[in-house]
Coordinates of C-alpha atoms in Angstrom, one line a residue:
M299 CA 68.9 125.1 98.9
A300 CA 71.2 127.2 97.6
E301 CA 69.2 130.7 96.0
D302 CA 70.8 129.8 91.8
T303 CA 69.2 126.5 92.5
Q304 CA 66.0 124.8 91.6
L305 CA 64.1 121.4 91.8
K306 CA 63.1 120.5 88.2
M307 CA 60.7 117.4 87.6
T308 CA 62.2 114.8 85.5
Q309 CA 60.0 112.1 85.5
V310 CA 55.7 111.4 86.3
L311 CA 54.5 107.9 86.7
V312 CA 50.7 108.2 87.1
L313 CA 48.6 105.1 88.3
H314 CA 44.8 105.5 88.4
R315 CA 41.6 103.8 88.5
H316 CA 39.0 103.5 85.7
G317 CA 36.1 106.1 85.7
E318 CA 32.7 105.6 86.5
R319 CA 30.9 102.0 85.1
V320 CA 28.0 99.9 85.5
P321 CA 27.9 97.0 87.6
V322 CA 30.1 93.8 86.9
R323 CA 27.3 91.5 87.0
H324 CA 24.1 90.9 85.4
Q325 CA 22.1 89.6 88.5
T326 CA 22.0 93.7 89.7
R327 CA 19.3 94.1 86.7
I328 CA 17.2 92.7 89.6
L329 CA 17.0 95.5 91.3
G330 CA 15.1 97.4 89.0
V331 CA 17.2 100.1 87.9
E332 CA 17.3 100.1 84.5
R333 CA 18.2 103.9 84.1
L334 CA 21.4 102.7 85.5
W335 CA 22.3 100.3 82.6
R336 CA 21.2 103.1 80.3
Q337 CA 24.8 105.7 80.0
C338 CA 26.4 104.3 77.3
S339 CA 25.6 106.5 74.3
I340 CA 29.0 107.4 73.1
A341 CA 30.8 104.2 71.4
P342 CA 33.3 102.5 73.1
F343 CA 37.1 103.3 71.6
V344 CA 37.4 99.6 71.7
R345 CA 34.4 98.3 69.4
A346 CA 35.9 94.7 67.9
L347 CA 36.0 93.8 72.3
H348 CA 32.1 94.4 72.6
T349 CA 31.4 92.1 69.7
V350 CA 33.1 88.7 71.5
L351 CA 32.1 89.5 75.4
D352 CA 31.4 86.6 78.0
T353 CA 28.0 86.5 78.6
D354 CA 28.5 84.1 81.3
K355 CA 26.1 85.9 84.8
D356 CA 29.0 84.1 87.2
K357 CA 31.8 86.3 85.0
D358 CA 32.8 89.9 84.5
A359 CA 31.5 89.4 80.7
H360 CA 33.7 93.1 80.3
A361 CA 36.9 91.9 80.5
T362 CA 38.8 91.1 77.7
V363 CA 39.2 87.8 75.5
A364 CA 42.6 86.3 75.4
P365 CA 43.0 85.7 72.0
L366 CA 42.3 89.7 70.9
F367 CA 45.7 90.9 72.1
P368 CA 49.1 89.4 71.3
P369 CA 50.6 88.7 74.4
V370 CA 53.0 91.3 75.1
I371 CA 51.3 94.9 73.2
G372 CA 48.0 95.6 72.3
E373 CA 48.5 98.8 69.6
I374 CA 45.3 100.6 69.9
R375 CA 44.9 103.7 68.4
V376 CA 43.7 107.2 70.7
I377 CA 41.0 107.8 67.4
H378 CA 39.6 110.6 69.0
G379 CA 40.4 114.3 70.5
D380 CA 39.2 117.4 70.0
P381 CA 41.2 120.3 69.0
G382 CA 39.1 123.0 71.7
D383 CA 39.9 122.4 75.5
A384 CA 36.0 122.5 76.8
D385 CA 35.4 118.9 77.9
S386 CA 31.6 119.1 76.9
K387 CA 32.5 120.0 73.6
F388 CA 34.7 116.7 73.2
I389 CA 31.8 114.6 75.0
A390 CA 29.3 116.0 73.2
G391 CA 30.6 115.4 69.9
L392 CA 31.0 111.9 71.1
K393 CA 27.0 111.4 71.8
G394 CA 24.5 109.6 69.7
T395 CA 27.3 107.2 68.2
N396 CA 26.3 104.2 70.2
S397 CA 22.7 104.4 69.1
A398 CA 22.3 100.8 67.9
N399 CA 22.2 99.7 71.4
E400 CA 20.2 102.3 72.7
G401 CA 22.9 103.5 75.1
V402 CA 22.4 100.2 76.6
C403 CA 25.5 99.0 78.6
N404 CA 27.3 95.9 78.8
P405 CA 28.2 94.8 82.6
G406 CA 31.1 97.0 83.7
Q407 CA 31.6 98.9 80.5
L408 CA 33.0 102.2 81.4
T409 CA 29.8 104.5 81.4
D410 CA 29.8 107.8 79.5
L411 CA 30.5 109.9 82.5
G412 CA 33.2 107.6 83.2
K413 CA 34.6 109.2 80.1
A414 CA 34.5 112.4 80.5
T415 CA 35.8 112.4 84.1
M416 CA 38.9 110.6 82.2
H417 CA 39.5 112.7 79.9
S418 CA 38.5 115.7 82.6
F419 CA 41.7 114.1 84.2
G420 CA 43.5 114.1 81.1
A421 CA 43.4 117.2 80.8
S422 CA 44.1 118.4 84.6
L423 CA 47.1 116.3 84.0
R424 CA 47.9 118.7 81.2
R425 CA 47.4 121.9 82.6
E426 CA 49.7 120.7 85.7
Y427 CA 52.5 119.1 83.8
T428 CA 52.4 121.1 80.2
D429 CA 50.8 124.5 81.4
N430 CA 52.5 125.2 85.3
L431 CA 55.2 123.4 84.7
N432 CA 56.3 123.4 81.3
F433 CA 57.7 119.6 81.8
L434 CA 55.3 117.2 79.3
P435 CA 55.4 119.2 75.6
H436 CA 53.1 121.1 74.8
I437 CA 52.7 119.3 71.0
L438 CA 53.8 115.8 70.7
D439 CA 57.0 114.6 68.4
P440 CA 57.0 111.4 67.0
E441 CA 60.3 111.0 69.2
F442 CA 58.3 112.0 72.4
I443 CA 56.0 109.0 71.7
A444 CA 58.6 106.7 70.8
N445 CA 61.4 107.0 73.5
N446 CA 59.6 108.8 76.7
L447 CA 55.9 107.5 76.7
Y448 CA 54.7 104.7 77.9
V449 CA 51.0 103.6 78.5
R450 CA 50.1 100.3 80.9
S451 CA 46.4 99.1 81.2
T452 CA 45.5 95.4 82.2
G453 CA 43.0 93.4 80.2
Y454 CA 40.1 95.0 80.8
V455 CA 38.1 97.2 78.4
R456 CA 37.3 99.7 81.1
T457 CA 41.1 100.3 81.9
I458 CA 41.8 100.4 78.5
E459 CA 39.0 103.0 77.5
S460 CA 39.8 104.9 80.6
V461 CA 43.7 105.7 79.7
Q462 CA 42.5 106.2 76.1
Y463 CA 39.9 108.9 77.2
L464 CA 42.8 110.1 79.6
L465 CA 45.2 110.4 76.9
A466 CA 42.9 112.7 74.5
G467 CA 42.0 115.1 77.1
L468 CA 46.1 115.3 77.8
F469 CA 47.7 115.0 74.3
P470 CA 44.3 116.9 72.4
L471 CA 43.9 115.4 68.7
H472 CA 45.3 118.9 67.5
T473 CA 48.5 118.4 69.8
R474 CA 49.6 115.0 68.4
P475 CA 51.3 114.1 64.8
L476 CA 49.1 112.9 61.9
G477 CA 48.7 109.2 60.9
K478 CA 50.7 106.5 62.0
K479 CA 53.1 108.5 63.7
G480 CA 50.6 109.9 66.1
D481 CA 49.7 106.3 67.6
I482 CA 50.5 105.5 71.1
S483 CA 50.8 101.9 72.2
I484 CA 49.2 100.8 75.2
H485 CA 51.4 97.7 76.6
I486 CA 49.0 94.9 78.4
S487 CA 51.5 92.6 80.4
A488 CA 51.6 89.1 79.3
R489 CA 52.2 88.5 83.7
E490 CA 49.7 90.6 85.2
N491 CA 51.1 92.2 88.6
M492 CA 48.6 95.1 88.9
Y493 CA 46.4 94.1 91.2
I494 CA 46.7 91.4 94.4
D495 CA 47.6 87.6 92.9
M496 CA 44.9 85.4 95.3
G497 CA 46.7 82.4 93.7
C498 CA 49.9 83.1 96.2
K499 CA 49.4 80.9 99.0
R500 CA 51.9 82.4 101.5
L501 CA 50.1 85.3 100.8
R502 CA 46.5 83.9 101.7
Q503 CA 47.7 81.6 104.6
I504 CA 48.4 85.3 105.9
L505 CA 45.6 87.5 105.2
E506 CA 43.2 84.3 105.9
P507 CA 43.3 85.0 109.6
F508 CA 42.6 88.5 109.3
R509 CA 40.2 89.3 107.1
A510 CA 38.1 86.7 109.0
A511 CA 38.2 89.0 112.1
A512 CA 37.2 92.1 110.1
K513 CA 34.4 90.0 109.4
A514 CA 33.9 89.0 112.6
N515 CA 34.2 92.6 113.2
T516 CA 31.4 93.7 110.8
A517 CA 29.1 90.8 111.2
E518 CA 26.7 92.8 113.2
E519 CA 26.8 95.4 110.8
T520 CA 26.0 92.9 108.0
L521 CA 23.4 91.3 109.6
R522 CA 21.5 94.2 110.2
I523 CA 21.5 95.7 106.2
M524 CA 21.3 92.3 105.1
K525 CA 17.6 91.4 107.1
K526 CA 17.1 95.4 105.7
L527 CA 18.1 94.9 102.1
E528 CA 16.4 91.1 102.0
S529 CA 13.5 92.8 100.3
L530 CA 15.6 92.9 97.4
F531 CA 16.4 88.9 96.9
P532 CA 13.7 87.0 95.7
D533 CA 11.9 84.8 98.5
T534 CA 14.6 85.5 100.4
G535 CA 11.9 86.3 103.8
K536 CA 11.0 82.8 103.7
K537 CA 12.2 80.6 106.5
E538 CA 14.2 76.9 105.4
N539 CA 12.9 74.2 107.2
V540 CA 16.9 73.2 107.9
P541 CA 17.4 73.0 112.1
V542 CA 20.3 75.1 113.3
V543 CA 22.1 74.9 116.1
S544 CA 22.1 77.6 118.6
S545 CA 24.8 79.4 120.2
T546 CA 23.1 79.0 123.5
P547 CA 23.7 75.8 125.3
G548 CA 20.8 73.9 125.7
A549 CA 18.0 76.4 123.8
P550 CA 16.4 75.5 121.0
A551 CA 17.4 75.8 117.2
E552 CA 15.6 78.0 115.4
P553 CA 15.5 78.1 111.8
L554 CA 17.1 81.1 109.9
S555 CA 15.9 83.2 107.0
L556 CA 18.2 83.0 104.3
A557 CA 19.0 87.2 105.0
E558 CA 20.4 85.5 108.5
K559 CA 21.8 82.8 107.3
R560 CA 23.9 85.0 104.3
A561 CA 25.1 86.8 106.8
K562 CA 26.1 84.6 109.6
E563 CA 28.3 82.9 106.6
F564 CA 29.3 86.4 105.4
N565 CA 28.2 86.0 101.7
F566 CA 30.7 88.3 100.4
R567 CA 29.1 87.9 97.1
E568 CA 25.9 89.2 97.8
I569 CA 27.3 92.6 100.0
D570 CA 29.4 93.0 96.5
L571 CA 26.3 92.8 94.5
F572 CA 24.6 95.7 96.8
Y573 CA 27.4 97.7 97.2
D574 CA 28.8 97.6 93.6
T575 CA 25.1 98.6 92.4
F576 CA 24.5 101.4 94.8
K577 CA 28.2 102.4 94.2
C578 CA 27.4 102.9 90.6
M579 CA 23.7 104.2 90.7
S580 CA 25.6 107.3 93.6
A581 CA 28.7 108.0 91.3
S582 CA 26.3 108.5 88.4
S583 CA 23.8 110.7 90.4
I584 CA 20.9 108.0 90.4
P585 CA 18.6 108.0 93.9
F586 CA 18.5 104.7 95.9
P587 CA 16.0 103.0 94.9
P588 CA 12.9 103.2 97.9
G589 CA 13.7 102.6 101.4
V590 CA 17.6 102.5 100.8
T591 CA 19.7 105.7 102.8
S592 CA 22.9 106.8 102.0
S593 CA 23.6 105.4 105.6
D594 CA 22.6 102.1 104.2
M595 CA 25.6 102.6 101.3
D596 CA 27.9 103.8 104.1
S597 CA 27.2 100.6 105.7
L598 CA 27.9 98.4 103.1
S599 CA 31.1 100.6 102.2
H600 CA 32.2 100.4 105.3
I601 CA 31.1 95.9 105.7
F602 CA 33.1 96.3 102.0
M603 CA 36.0 98.0 102.5
E604 CA 37.3 96.6 105.9
S605 CA 36.0 92.6 104.7
F606 CA 38.2 93.0 101.2
I607 CA 41.2 95.1 102.1
G608 CA 40.7 96.1 105.8
G609 CA 41.9 92.7 106.8
I610 CA 45.3 92.9 104.8
A611 CA 46.0 96.7 105.9
D612 CA 46.0 95.2 108.9
A613 CA 48.0 92.5 108.2
A614 CA 50.4 94.7 106.9
T615 CA 50.8 96.6 110.0
P616 CA 53.3 95.7 112.0
S617 CA 51.2 97.0 115.7
K618 CA 48.8 94.7 114.3
S619 CA 50.8 91.7 113.2
D620 CA 54.4 91.6 113.6
L621 CA 57.3 93.3 111.7
K622 CA 57.9 90.6 110.1
T623 CA 54.7 88.9 108.5
A624 CA 53.6 92.6 107.8
H625 CA 56.7 92.9 105.1
T626 CA 56.2 89.9 104.0
V627 CA 52.7 90.9 103.7
R628 CA 53.3 94.1 101.8
K629 CA 55.7 92.2 99.5
L630 CA 53.4 89.7 97.9
L631 CA 51.2 92.1 97.7
M632 CA 52.0 94.7 95.1
G633 CA 56.3 93.8 95.1
R634 CA 56.7 93.2 91.5
F635 CA 54.2 96.5 90.7
V636 CA 56.9 98.5 92.7
G637 CA 59.4 96.6 91.1
D638 CA 58.6 97.7 87.7
L639 CA 57.8 101.4 88.7
L640 CA 61.8 101.5 90.4
H641 CA 62.8 100.1 87.3
T642 CA 61.1 103.0 85.3
M643 CA 62.8 105.1 87.1
D644 CA 66.3 103.6 87.6
E645 CA 66.5 103.8 83.9
N646 CA 65.4 107.3 83.2
I647 CA 68.2 108.5 85.5
K648 CA 70.8 106.2 83.9
N649 CA 69.3 107.4 80.4
P650 CA 67.9 110.3 80.5
K651 CA 67.3 111.7 76.9
N652 CA 65.5 108.4 75.9
G653 CA 64.3 106.9 79.2
V654 CA 59.9 107.6 79.9
K655 CA 59.0 110.9 81.1
L656 CA 55.3 110.1 81.5
G657 CA 54.4 106.8 82.4
I658 CA 50.3 106.0 82.7
F659 CA 49.5 102.8 84.6
S660 CA 45.8 102.4 83.8
G661 CA 44.0 99.7 86.9
H662 CA 41.6 99.2 89.3
D663 CA 40.1 99.6 92.4
T664 CA 42.4 96.6 93.6
T665 CA 45.1 98.5 92.4
I666 CA 45.4 101.8 94.2
G667 CA 44.5 100.2 97.4
P668 CA 47.0 97.5 97.9
L669 CA 49.5 99.7 96.4
L670 CA 48.8 102.2 99.2
V671 CA 48.5 99.1 101.5
S672 CA 52.3 98.1 100.3
L673 CA 53.6 101.9 100.5
G674 CA 52.5 102.7 104.4
L675 CA 50.3 104.6 102.9
F676 CA 46.2 103.4 103.8
E677 CA 46.0 104.5 107.0
G678 CA 43.8 107.5 108.4
E679 CA 41.5 109.5 105.5
T680 CA 42.9 107.3 102.9
R681 CA 41.5 103.7 104.5
A682 CA 39.3 103.9 102.3
W683 CA 37.8 102.7 99.1
P684 CA 39.3 104.0 96.3
K685 CA 36.6 105.7 94.1
F686 CA 36.2 105.7 90.4
A687 CA 39.5 107.7 88.9
S688 CA 41.4 107.8 92.2
N689 CA 45.0 108.2 91.6
I690 CA 48.5 108.0 92.4
A691 CA 51.6 110.0 91.2
F692 CA 54.9 109.7 91.9
E693 CA 56.8 112.5 90.7
V694 CA 60.8 112.7 90.3
L695 CA 62.5 115.8 90.9
Q696 CA 66.3 116.8 90.7
V697 CA 68.2 120.1 91.7
T698 CA 69.9 122.0 89.3
K699 CA 70.9 125.6 88.7
R700 CA 68.4 127.8 87.9
N701 CA 68.2 128.4 84.2
S702 CA 70.3 125.4 83.0
T703 CA 69.3 121.9 82.0
T704 CA 72.2 120.2 82.8
L705 CA 71.5 117.2 85.7
N706 CA 73.6 115.6 87.8
A707 CA 74.9 111.9 86.9
G708 CA 73.0 109.6 88.9
D709 CA 70.7 109.9 91.8
E710 CA 72.4 112.8 93.5
G711 CA 70.3 115.5 94.3
R712 CA 67.4 113.9 93.2
Y713 CA 64.0 113.9 94.9
V714 CA 61.0 111.6 94.7
R715 CA 57.3 113.1 95.8
V716 CA 54.3 110.5 96.2
K717 CA 51.0 112.2 95.6
Y718 CA 47.3 110.4 96.1
N719 CA 44.4 112.0 94.6
G720 CA 46.9 114.9 94.6
V721 CA 47.9 115.2 97.9
A722 CA 51.2 115.1 99.0
M723 CA 51.8 111.8 101.0
G724 CA 54.7 111.2 103.7
L725 CA 56.5 108.1 103.2
E726 CA 57.8 106.7 106.5
A727 CA 61.2 105.7 105.4
C728 CA 61.1 109.5 104.6
K729 CA 60.8 110.9 107.6
S730 CA 64.0 110.9 109.1
K731 CA 66.9 113.8 109.1
G732 CA 68.9 113.4 106.0
S733 CA 65.6 110.7 104.2
H734 CA 64.1 114.2 102.5
Y735 CA 64.5 117.8 101.2
M736 CA 64.6 120.5 103.6
G737 CA 61.9 120.2 106.4
D738 CA 59.5 118.7 103.7
P739 CA 58.7 115.3 104.5
T740 CA 56.8 114.5 101.6
L741 CA 59.3 114.9 99.1
C742 CA 62.0 111.6 99.7
T743 CA 65.6 112.0 98.8
Y744 CA 65.6 108.8 96.1
K745 CA 68.1 107.2 97.9
A746 CA 65.5 106.7 101.0
F747 CA 62.8 106.0 98.9
S748 CA 64.4 103.6 96.4
S749 CA 66.0 101.5 99.2
A750 CA 62.7 101.4 100.7
M751 CA 61.0 100.5 97.5
R752 CA 63.7 97.6 96.6
T753 CA 63.0 95.8 100.1
L754 CA 59.4 95.4 98.7
I755 CA 60.5 93.8 95.6
P756 CA 60.5 90.0 96.2
K757 CA 63.8 88.1 94.9
N758 CA 61.6 85.0 93.8
Y759 CA 57.7 85.6 93.4
E760 CA 57.1 81.9 93.1
Q761 CA 59.1 80.6 95.5
E762 CA 57.9 82.9 98.2
C763 CA 54.2 82.3 97.1
A764 CA 54.8 78.5 97.8
H765 CA 56.2 78.8 101.0
I766 CA 54.4 77.7 104.2

């Protein structure tokens, strides 16, 4: 790059998982960890949602109820803010505002720690993109809010609240216009594509043998951990008077304990119950129940990750399936959402004045993980379950003359950097010569990046899903 040129940021799209929460199911109360459920002394932003929760114990009771939102957009003001920069001061100012229920959380609810985490994440984005790079405005104006800012969330209370606290850290109250001009709308899609659609028959058909293999590979580990944890199930130590077929020809059948049956049948629901509970405890620095060790947690994490997304990642890896199958999996997993991201980038290139400069997408672990798989990045150190507040950032930059605001038309001289939890990642499509910026394969040419991403976008999703 010539000495009189520089890379100038033109857009950043941030996809994040929500902050720390409590478990999503009531059944976890049987573990007796009452402290886990008393972490919600800060009143939720979206109070109205808590009055009409679905209380079915078999469902995530902290999901939104459909009639509360218009089909396309929900306008939700970010009502809390603080002129100071200290997270502790911001959070302290909200304490005690949920005293009516003595801090008891609803299933799946964002905890006080989760709110603080997301506020801190928003503040870190401000330090990076406002203070350090001078890309985002220090003081918001209605025009930027209307034309250059796009915020989207899945229809869950915890994701909506997470992005609200993120925005409160990124744009503190004193930086936003007063009144309605300072409202920031959160879009909720009528046809959600920010997590896996297991109703896609073709995807389900492809994944079945890979997920079965992943479960079989963890069966011994599952049996061991389930037997250890069976004391946490009511009556699981009792033998059932049901004969079972022995795996050894000619050997007499032996009755199985419920824990053994669960392991052999791979009762994913029970693994999920334990993993989700212990994961939430660990994130909140709450000690595990007596007898449960960090090694047990590692086992549960490994079983859960490999069984849910490990098999998916294997199906999407050419060396473990085949090139065509792997590409089909990547496309049907998150291809529609990749299309949304790429459309947002294309529109900003066409119309930089009124295009989205900052896009924030609030989702789940089942958003981050599958997207990493579709991008070919779920490998090595990243082959792990996404932690709370994990995030993927797409930074678009362009070569321009120093001290100039003039940018070239089209995608010429534009680059894309993908970061996972702040670490720049190298996409396979960007490794070849001419596909990245001067010796840096993590800085992909927009042409190489967009070409690779377009191959992931289904031409007709419904038809491709129905094809078996």
